[in-house]
Short mmCIF file of C-alpha atoms and ligand atoms in Angstrom, two decimals:
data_model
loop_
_atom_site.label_atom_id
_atom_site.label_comp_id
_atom_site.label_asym_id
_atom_site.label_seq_id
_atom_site.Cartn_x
_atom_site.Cartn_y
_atom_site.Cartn_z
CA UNK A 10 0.00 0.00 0.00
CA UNK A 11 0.59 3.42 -0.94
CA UNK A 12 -0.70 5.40 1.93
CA UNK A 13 1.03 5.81 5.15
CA UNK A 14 -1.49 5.83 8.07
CA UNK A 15 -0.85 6.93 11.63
CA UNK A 16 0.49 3.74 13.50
CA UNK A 17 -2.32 4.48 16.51
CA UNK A 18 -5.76 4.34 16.99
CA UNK A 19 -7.55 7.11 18.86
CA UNK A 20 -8.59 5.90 22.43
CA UNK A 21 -9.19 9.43 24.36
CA UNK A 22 -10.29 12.55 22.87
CA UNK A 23 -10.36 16.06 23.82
CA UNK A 24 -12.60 18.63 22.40
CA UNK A 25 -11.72 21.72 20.42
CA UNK A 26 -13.80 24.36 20.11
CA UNK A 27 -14.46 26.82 17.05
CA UNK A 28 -14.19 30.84 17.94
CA UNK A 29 -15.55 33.16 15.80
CA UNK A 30 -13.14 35.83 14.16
CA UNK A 31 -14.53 38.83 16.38
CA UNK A 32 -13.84 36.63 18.97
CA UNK A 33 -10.36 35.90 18.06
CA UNK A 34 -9.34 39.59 17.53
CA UNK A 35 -10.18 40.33 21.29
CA UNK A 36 -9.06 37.28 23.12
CA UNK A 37 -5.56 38.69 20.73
CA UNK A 38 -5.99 42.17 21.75
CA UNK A 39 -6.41 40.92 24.83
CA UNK A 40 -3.03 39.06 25.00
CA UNK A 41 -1.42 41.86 23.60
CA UNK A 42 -0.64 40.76 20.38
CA UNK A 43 1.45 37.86 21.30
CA UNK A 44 0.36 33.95 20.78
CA UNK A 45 2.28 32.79 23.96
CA UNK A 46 -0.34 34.63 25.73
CA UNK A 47 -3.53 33.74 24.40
CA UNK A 48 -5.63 31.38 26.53
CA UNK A 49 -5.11 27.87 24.48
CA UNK A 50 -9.04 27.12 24.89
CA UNK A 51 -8.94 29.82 22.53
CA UNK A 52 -6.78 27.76 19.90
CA UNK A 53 -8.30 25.57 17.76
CA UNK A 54 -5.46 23.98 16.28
CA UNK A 55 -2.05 24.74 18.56
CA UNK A 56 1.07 24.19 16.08
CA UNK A 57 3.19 26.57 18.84
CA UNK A 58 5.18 23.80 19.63
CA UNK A 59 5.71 20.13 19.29
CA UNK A 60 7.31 20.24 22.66
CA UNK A 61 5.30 18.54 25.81
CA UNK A 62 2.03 18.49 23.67
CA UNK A 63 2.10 14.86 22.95
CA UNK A 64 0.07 12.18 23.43
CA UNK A 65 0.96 9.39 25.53
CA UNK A 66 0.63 6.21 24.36
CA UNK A 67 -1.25 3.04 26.32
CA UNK A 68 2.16 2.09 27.44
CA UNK A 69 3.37 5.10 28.84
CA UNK A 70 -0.20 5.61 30.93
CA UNK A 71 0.49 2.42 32.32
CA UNK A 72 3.70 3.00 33.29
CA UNK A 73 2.40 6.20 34.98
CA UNK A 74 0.41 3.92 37.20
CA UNK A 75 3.61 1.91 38.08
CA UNK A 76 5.72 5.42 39.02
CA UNK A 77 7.56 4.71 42.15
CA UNK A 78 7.68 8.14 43.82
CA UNK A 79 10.32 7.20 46.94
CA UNK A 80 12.20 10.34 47.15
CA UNK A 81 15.77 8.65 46.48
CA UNK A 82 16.57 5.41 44.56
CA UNK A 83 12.86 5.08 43.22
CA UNK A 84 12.54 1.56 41.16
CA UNK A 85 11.41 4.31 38.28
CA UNK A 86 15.04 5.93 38.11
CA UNK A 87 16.82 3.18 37.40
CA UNK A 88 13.78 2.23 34.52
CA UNK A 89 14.75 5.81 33.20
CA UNK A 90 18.69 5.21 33.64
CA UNK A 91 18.53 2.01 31.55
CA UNK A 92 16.40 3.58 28.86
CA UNK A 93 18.32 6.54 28.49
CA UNK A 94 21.81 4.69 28.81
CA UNK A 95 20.44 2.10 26.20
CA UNK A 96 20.39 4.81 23.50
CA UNK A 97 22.98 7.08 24.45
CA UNK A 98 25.59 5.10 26.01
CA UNK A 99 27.25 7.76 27.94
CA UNK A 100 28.40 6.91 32.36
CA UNK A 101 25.96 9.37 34.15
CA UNK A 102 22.57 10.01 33.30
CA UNK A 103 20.95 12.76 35.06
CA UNK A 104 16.74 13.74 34.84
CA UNK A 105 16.27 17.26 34.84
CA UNK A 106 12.76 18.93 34.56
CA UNK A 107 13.16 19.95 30.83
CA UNK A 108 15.77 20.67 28.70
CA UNK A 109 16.55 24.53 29.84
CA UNK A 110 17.04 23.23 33.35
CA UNK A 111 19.90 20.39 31.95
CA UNK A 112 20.83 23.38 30.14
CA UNK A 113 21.17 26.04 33.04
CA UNK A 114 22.91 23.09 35.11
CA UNK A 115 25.57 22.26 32.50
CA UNK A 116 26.13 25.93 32.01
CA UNK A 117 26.51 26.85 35.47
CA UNK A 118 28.56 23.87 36.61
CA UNK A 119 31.17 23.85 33.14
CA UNK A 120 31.36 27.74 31.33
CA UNK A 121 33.23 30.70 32.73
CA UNK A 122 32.59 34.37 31.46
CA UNK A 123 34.43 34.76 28.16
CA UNK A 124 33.73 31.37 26.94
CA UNK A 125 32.63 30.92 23.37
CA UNK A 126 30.11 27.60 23.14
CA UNK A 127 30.14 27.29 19.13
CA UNK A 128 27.41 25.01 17.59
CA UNK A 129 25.54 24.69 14.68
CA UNK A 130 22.69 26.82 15.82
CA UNK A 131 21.79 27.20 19.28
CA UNK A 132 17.84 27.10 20.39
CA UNK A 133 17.23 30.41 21.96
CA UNK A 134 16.90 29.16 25.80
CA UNK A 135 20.19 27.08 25.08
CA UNK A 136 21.51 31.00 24.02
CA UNK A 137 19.97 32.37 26.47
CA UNK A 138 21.89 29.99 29.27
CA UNK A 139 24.67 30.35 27.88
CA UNK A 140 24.86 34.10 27.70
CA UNK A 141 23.76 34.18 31.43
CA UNK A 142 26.82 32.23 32.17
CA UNK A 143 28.54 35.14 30.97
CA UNK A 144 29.81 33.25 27.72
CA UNK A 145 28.82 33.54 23.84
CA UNK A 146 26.74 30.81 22.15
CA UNK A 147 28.28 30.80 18.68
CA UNK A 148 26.08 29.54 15.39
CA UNK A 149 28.43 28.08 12.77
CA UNK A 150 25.38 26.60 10.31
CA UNK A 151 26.18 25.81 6.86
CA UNK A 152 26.14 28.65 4.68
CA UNK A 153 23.81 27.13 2.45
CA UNK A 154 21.16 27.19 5.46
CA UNK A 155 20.95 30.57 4.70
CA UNK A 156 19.27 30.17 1.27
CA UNK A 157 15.25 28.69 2.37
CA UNK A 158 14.96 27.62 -1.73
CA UNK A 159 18.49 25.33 -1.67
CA UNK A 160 17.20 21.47 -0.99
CA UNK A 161 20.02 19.65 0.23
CA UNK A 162 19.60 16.74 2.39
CA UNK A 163 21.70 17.97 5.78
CA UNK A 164 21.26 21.83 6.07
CA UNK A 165 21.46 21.13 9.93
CA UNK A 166 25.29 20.40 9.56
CA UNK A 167 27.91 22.61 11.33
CA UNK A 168 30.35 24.60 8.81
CA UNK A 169 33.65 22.55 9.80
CA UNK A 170 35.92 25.04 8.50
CA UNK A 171 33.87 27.90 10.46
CA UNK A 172 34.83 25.77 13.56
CA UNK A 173 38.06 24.95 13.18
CA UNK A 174 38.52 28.75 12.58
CA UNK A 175 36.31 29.18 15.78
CA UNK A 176 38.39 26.17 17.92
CA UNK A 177 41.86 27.91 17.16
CA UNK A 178 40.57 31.60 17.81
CA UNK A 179 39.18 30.96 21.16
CA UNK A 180 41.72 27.85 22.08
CA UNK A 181 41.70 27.87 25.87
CA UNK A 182 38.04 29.12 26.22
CA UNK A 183 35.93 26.71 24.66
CA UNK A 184 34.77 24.43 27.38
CA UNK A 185 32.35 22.00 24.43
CA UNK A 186 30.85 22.19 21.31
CA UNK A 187 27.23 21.92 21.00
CA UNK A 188 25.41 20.20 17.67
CA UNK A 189 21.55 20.51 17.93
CA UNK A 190 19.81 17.51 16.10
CA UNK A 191 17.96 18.05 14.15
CA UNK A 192 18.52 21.73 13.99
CA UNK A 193 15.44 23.59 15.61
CA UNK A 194 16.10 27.01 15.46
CA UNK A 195 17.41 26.19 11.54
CA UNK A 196 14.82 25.05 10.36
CA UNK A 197 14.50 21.50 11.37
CA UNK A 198 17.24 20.50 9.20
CA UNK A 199 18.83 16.96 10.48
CA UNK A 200 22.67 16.88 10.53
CA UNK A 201 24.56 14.06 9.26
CA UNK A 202 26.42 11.02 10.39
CA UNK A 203 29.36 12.34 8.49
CA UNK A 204 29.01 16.06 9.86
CA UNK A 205 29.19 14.69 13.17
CA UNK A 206 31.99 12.22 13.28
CA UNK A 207 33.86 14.77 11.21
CA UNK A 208 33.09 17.50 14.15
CA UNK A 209 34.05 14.89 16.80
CA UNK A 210 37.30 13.98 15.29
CA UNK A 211 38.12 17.96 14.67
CA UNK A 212 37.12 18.77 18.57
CA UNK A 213 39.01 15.75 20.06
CA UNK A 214 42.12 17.24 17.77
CA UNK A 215 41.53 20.81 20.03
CA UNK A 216 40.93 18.49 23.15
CA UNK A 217 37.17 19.94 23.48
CA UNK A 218 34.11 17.51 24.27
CA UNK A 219 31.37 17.34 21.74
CA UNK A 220 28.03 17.36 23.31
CA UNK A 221 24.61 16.98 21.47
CA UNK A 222 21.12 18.98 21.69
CA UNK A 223 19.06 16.08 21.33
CA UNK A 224 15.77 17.14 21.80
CA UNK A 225 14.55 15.25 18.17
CA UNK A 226 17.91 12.85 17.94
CA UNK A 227 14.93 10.16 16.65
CA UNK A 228 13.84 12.13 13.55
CA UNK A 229 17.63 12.77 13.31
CA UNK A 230 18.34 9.37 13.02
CA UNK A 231 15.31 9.06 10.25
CA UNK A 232 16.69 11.83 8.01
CA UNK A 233 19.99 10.22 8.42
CA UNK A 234 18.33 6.66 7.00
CA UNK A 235 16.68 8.23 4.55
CA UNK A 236 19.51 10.54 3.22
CA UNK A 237 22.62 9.53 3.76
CA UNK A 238 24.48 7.33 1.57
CA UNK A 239 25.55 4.05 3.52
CA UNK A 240 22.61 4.30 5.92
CA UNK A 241 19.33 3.21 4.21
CA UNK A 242 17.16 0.79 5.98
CA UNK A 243 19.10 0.76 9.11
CA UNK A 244 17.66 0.66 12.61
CA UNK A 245 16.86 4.14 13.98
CA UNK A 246 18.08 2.74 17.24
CA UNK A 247 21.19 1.50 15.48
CA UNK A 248 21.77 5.00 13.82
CA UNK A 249 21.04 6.92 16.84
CA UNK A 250 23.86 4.74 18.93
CA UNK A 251 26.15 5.99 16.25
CA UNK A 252 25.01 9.20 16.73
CA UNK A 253 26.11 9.84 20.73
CA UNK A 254 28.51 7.88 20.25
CA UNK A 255 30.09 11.27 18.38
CA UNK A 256 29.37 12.90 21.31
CA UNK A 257 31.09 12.84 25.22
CA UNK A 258 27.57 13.87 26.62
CA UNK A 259 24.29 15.29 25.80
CA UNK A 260 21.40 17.65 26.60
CA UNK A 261 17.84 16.42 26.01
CA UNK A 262 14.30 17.85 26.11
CA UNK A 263 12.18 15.07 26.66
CA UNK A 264 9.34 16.87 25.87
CA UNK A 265 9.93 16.09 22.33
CA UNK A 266 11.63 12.44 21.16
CA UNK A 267 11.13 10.95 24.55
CA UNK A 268 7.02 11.87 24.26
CA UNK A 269 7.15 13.29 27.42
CA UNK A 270 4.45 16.51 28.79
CA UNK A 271 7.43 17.12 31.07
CA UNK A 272 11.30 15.85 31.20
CA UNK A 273 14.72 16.91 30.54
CA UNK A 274 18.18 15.17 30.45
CA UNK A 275 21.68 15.77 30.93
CA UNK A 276 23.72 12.42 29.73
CA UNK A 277 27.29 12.84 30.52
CA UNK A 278 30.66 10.54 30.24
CA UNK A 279 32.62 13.10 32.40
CA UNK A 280 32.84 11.95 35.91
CA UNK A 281 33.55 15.81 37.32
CA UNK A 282 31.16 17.37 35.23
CA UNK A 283 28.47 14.87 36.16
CA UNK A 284 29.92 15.37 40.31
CA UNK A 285 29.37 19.46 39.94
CA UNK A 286 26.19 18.98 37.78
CA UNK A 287 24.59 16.54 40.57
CA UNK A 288 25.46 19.12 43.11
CA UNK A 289 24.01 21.87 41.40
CA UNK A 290 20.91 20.14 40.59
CA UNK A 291 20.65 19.54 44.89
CA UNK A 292 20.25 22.75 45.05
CA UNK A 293 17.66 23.93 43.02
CA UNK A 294 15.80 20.99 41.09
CA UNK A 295 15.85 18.10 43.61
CA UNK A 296 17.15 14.59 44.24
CA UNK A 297 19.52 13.32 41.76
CA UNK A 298 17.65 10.22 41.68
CA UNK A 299 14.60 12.39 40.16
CA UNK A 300 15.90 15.64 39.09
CA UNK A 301 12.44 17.93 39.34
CA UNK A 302 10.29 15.31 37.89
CA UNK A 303 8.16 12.66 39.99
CA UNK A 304 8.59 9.12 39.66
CA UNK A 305 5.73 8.71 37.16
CA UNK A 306 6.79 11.12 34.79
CA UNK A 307 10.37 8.64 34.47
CA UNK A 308 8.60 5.79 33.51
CA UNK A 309 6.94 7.58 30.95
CA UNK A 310 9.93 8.83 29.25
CA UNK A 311 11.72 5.62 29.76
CA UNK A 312 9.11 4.18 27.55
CA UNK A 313 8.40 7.13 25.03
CA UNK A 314 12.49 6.87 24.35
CA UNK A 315 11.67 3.46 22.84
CA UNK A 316 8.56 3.89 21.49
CA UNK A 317 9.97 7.06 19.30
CA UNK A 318 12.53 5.09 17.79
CA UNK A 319 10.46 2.91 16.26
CA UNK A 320 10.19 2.90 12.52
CA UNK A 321 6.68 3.07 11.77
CA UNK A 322 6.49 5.87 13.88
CA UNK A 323 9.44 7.93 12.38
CA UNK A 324 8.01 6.83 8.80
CA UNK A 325 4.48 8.47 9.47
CA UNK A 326 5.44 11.18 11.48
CA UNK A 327 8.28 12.63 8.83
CA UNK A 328 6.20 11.77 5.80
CA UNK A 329 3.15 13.60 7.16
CA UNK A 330 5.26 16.93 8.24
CA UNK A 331 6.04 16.96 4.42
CA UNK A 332 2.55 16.39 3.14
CA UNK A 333 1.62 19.61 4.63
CA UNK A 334 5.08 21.27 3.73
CA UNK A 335 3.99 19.49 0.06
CA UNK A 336 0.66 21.02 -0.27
CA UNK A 337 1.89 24.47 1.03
CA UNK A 338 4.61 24.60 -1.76
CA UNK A 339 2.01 23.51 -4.34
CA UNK A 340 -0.18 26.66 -3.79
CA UNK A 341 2.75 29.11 -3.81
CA UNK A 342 3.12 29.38 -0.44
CA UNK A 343 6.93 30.35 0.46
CA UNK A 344 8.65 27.62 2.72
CA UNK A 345 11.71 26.79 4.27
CA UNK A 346 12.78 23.59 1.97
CA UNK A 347 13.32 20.68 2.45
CA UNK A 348 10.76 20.32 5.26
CA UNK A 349 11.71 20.23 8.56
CA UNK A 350 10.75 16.98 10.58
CA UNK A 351 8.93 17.89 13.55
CA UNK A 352 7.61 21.46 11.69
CA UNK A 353 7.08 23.02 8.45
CA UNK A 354 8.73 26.27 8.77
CA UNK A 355 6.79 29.26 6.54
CA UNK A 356 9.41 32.31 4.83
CA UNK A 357 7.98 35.60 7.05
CA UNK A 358 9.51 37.92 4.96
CA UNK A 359 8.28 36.41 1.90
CA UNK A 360 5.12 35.17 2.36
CA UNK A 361 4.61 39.52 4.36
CA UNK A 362 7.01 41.54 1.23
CA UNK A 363 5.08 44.36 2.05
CA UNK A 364 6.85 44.75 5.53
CA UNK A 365 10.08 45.50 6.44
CA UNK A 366 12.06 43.78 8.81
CA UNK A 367 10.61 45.96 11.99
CA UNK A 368 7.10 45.83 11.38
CA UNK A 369 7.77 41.84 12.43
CA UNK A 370 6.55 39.77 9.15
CA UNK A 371 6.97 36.36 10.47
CA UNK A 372 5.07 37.82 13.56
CA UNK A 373 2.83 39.80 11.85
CA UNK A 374 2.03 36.19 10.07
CA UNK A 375 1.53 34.53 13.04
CA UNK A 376 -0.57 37.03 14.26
CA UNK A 377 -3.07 36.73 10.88
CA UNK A 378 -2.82 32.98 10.85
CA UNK A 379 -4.74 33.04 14.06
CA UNK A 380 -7.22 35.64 13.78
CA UNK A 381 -7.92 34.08 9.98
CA UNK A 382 -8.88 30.04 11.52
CA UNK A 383 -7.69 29.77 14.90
CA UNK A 384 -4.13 28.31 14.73
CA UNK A 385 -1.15 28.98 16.70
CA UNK A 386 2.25 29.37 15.49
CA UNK A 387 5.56 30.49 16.40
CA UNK A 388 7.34 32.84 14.91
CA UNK A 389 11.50 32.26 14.80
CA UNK A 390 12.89 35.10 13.48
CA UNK A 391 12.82 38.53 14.16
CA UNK A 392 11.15 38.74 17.38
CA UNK A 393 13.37 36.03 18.88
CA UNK A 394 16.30 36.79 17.68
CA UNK A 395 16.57 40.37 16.82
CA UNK A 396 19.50 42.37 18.49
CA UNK A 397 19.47 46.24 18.92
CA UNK A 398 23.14 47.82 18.98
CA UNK A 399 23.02 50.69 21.98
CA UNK A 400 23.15 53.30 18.75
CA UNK A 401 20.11 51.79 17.77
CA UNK A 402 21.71 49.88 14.96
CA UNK A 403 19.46 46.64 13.99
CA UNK A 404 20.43 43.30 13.58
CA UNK A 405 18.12 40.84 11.81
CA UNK A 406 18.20 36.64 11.74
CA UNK A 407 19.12 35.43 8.11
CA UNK A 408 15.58 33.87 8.18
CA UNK A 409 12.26 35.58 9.66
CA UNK A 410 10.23 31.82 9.93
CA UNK A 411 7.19 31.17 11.30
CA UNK A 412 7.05 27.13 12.75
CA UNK A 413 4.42 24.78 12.25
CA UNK A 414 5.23 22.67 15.11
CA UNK A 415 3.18 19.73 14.76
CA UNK A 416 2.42 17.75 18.17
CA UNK A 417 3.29 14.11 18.13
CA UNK A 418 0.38 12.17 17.48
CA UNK A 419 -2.07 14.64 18.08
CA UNK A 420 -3.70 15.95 15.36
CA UNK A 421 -5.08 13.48 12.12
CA UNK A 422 -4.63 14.37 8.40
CA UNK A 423 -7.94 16.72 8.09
CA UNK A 424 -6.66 19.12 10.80
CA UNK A 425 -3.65 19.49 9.21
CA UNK A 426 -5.74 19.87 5.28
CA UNK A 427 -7.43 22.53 7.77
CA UNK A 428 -4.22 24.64 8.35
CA UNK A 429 -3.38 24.46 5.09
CA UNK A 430 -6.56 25.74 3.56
CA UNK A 431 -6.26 28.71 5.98
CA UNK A 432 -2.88 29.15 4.82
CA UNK A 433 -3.54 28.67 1.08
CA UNK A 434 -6.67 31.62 2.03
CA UNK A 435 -4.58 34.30 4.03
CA UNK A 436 -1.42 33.99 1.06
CA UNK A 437 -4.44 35.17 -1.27
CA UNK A 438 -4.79 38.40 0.78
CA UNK A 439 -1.40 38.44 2.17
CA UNK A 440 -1.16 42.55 1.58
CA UNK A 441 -3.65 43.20 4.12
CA UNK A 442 -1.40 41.40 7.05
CA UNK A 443 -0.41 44.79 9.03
CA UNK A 444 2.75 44.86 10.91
CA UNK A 445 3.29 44.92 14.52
CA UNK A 446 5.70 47.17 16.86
CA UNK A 447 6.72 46.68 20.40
CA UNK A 448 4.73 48.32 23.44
CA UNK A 449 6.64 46.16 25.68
CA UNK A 450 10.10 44.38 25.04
CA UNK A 451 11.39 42.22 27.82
CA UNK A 452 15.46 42.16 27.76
CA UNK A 453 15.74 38.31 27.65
CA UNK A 454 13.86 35.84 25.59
CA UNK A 455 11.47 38.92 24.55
CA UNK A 456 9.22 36.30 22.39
CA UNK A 457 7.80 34.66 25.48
CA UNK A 458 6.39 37.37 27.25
CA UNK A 459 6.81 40.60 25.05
CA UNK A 460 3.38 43.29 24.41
CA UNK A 461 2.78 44.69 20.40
CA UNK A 462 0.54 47.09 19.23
CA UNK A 463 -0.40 46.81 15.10
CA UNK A 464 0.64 49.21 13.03
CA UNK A 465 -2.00 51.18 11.83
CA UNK A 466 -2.51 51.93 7.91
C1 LIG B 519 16.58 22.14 20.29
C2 LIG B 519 16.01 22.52 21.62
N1 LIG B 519 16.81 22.60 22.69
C3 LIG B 519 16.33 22.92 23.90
C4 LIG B 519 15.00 23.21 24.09
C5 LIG B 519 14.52 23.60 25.48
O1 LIG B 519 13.77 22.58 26.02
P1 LIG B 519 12.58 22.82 27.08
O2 LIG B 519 11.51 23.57 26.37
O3 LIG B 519 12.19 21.45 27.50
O4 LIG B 519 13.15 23.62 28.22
C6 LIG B 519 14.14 23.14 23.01
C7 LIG B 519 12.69 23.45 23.21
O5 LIG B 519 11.92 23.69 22.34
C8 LIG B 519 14.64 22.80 21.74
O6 LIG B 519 13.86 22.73 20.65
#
């Protein structure tokens, strides 16, 4: 058979409900022009994120059941610990609440002020740690990730020659290179089994650890099968060993391959790193045996980290990402190619050419999108990543995208024909998307929290 069906039946639902459009442009007004703050019973179909918005499977709910919640040594730790080691292979493995807090641990126990963390392209609370740790989070991408029209297979890669430049510069003060797979903040783009060993071998040449961002290592590992010569038909599992075992340690957001509503990881070979992680993570997150999450919450990750590897799954869930990114690109609408895995990413300054770069087109889009049918999206661009020089110089991201994060196992192929009809509609009357400007801009991760006001005319 031709057709690719979801590898699940539906046992639970949970309502949406329709709003009207008057409705929509108050609850927006309301939230001040910003998706993050709109009430999601006012969503009908939430593509913000793909991260925590997952449904649990039958195994994973009965694992919740079977959560042993002792306060140190809990039966569900060492469930988690065998999962986790099973697929990553590195000594210590260490449950944080979600990926920023591995991320804020691992900063604060291992970078100094005046280190320089390069990596392919940091997610913005992975920046964001690292610049509170006084230190500067350095994106190397491939220069062709700059060009959204160029269809190559691994756009996620690291530019080697950018990091070897990068290694040598700031010899002394690079305490690890980070490689985000796939590459969120890029697009989605995977990064390949060559890219990585090739990073490895040119970090262990500068003595410097090479850790991974591995909040979607399982679609990774499917792009890699799919793409890269030498690899078709393997295992995901088998491909996703290779891939940490590139890497002397690892971040994780379980939120997203792990099919977890809550859960982080930090998976580390270094015995002192792991020693002043652990005690860091005393003081502000909780046991080590537990790490901010209760016992239930382990078991469900330690069985959502096998259940995403598996191949039907990473079959359906990258093949329907592209049939939306497919039927976007048939009706003209400007993309980010080749589709992303876990998100079709839409081209904010293209699809908005009326507006310049501070009117906000990605955010402007976002804004329309959900006034137009209801749907939440992100924007990644300007908002997020925007810097302002103290003469009041502007500094724009290569790319002004807006995501189409698409929840795992959520949402069934006539949602999704849904989005894309709205999208298909609001491209048709694109001109009449106003921009927005800031009433309210808060210093760090501004996206989150930050007030707009439309511009008027
Ligand atoms: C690549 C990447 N790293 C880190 C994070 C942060 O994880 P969390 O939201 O669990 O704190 C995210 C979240 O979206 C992400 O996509």
């Amino acid at each position: 058979m031709k057709t690719i069906i979801e590898p699940f039946r539906i046992k639970v639902v949970e309502p949406i409900r329709p709003t009207t459009r008057e409705e929509r442009e108050r609850y927006l007004a309301e939230a001040g022009h910003n998706p993050f703050r709109i009430r999601a019973e006012h969503v009908l179909i939430d593509l913000l994120t793909d991260s925590g918005t997952g449904a649990m499977s039958t195994r994973q709910w009965a694992g919740i059941m079977e959560g042993d919640e002792s306060y140190a040594g809990a039966r569900s730790f060492f469930r988690f610990e065998a999962s986790v080691r099973s697929v990553f292979g590195h000594r210590h493995v260490i449950p944080a609440h979600q990926g920023r807090a591995a991320e804020r641990l691992l900063c604060g126990a291992v970078v100094q002020p005046g280190d320089v963390i390069p990596g392919n392209t940091h997610f913005d609370t992975t920046r964001a740690n690292i610049e509170a740790a006084g230190a500067v989070a350095l994106d190397l991408p491939v220069p062709e990730a700059r060009d959204p029209d160029l269809i190559l297979p691994f756009k996620g890669n690291i530019d080697l020659d950018a990091l070897e430049a990068a290694l040598r510069a700031h010899a002394g003060h690079v305490p690890f290179v980070l490689l985000t797979v796939t590459n969120n903040s890029g697009g989605g783009q995977p990064v390949s089994l060559a890219n990585l060993r090739a990073a490895r071998e040119m970090c262990d040449r500068h003595g410097v650890p090479l850790l991974l961002d591995a909040a979607r290592f399982a679609e990774n590992a499917w792009f890699i099968r799919e793409r890269e010569p030498g690899q078709e038909g393997r295992a995901p599992l088998d491909i996703a060993r290779d891939m940490f075992a590139c890497s002397q340690g690892a971040l994780m957001s379980m939120k997203k391959d792990a099919f977890g509503n809550i859960g982080g990881l930090l998976s580390l070979d270094d015995d002192d790193w792991a020693q002043r992680v652990r005690t860091a993570l005393i003081l502000t997150e909780g046991f080590v045996t537990y790490g901010g999450l209760a016992g239930r919450d382990l078991e469900a990750l330690a069985v959502g980290l096998e259940e995403i590897l598996d191949p039907e799954y990473l079959r359906y869930r990258i093949r329907s990402t592209a049939y939306v990114g497919e039927r976007l690109q048939a009706a003209g609408v400007p993309l980010l190619k080749p589709f992303g895995g876990h998100a079709v990413y839409l081209d904010g300054r293209r699809f908005c050419d009326h507006l310049p770069d501070i009117l906000y087109p990605g955010w402007s889009l976002s804004l329309a999108l959900y006034v137009h049918a209801g749907i939440r999206a992100c924007e990644i661009g300007n908002v997020m990543f925007g810097r302002q020089d103290p003469d009041g110089t502007w500094h724009w991201p290569p790319l002004d995208l807006v995501r189409l994060a698409i929840p795992r196992r959520v949402y069934t192929q006539s949602h999704m024909d849904y989005v894309v009809e709205a999208l298909v509609e609001l491209f048709a009357e694109r001109c009449s998307i106003r921009g927005v400007r800031f009433v309210h801009r808060p210093p760090v991760l501004p996206h989150f929290t930050a007030v707009f006001e439309p511009v008027q005319g």
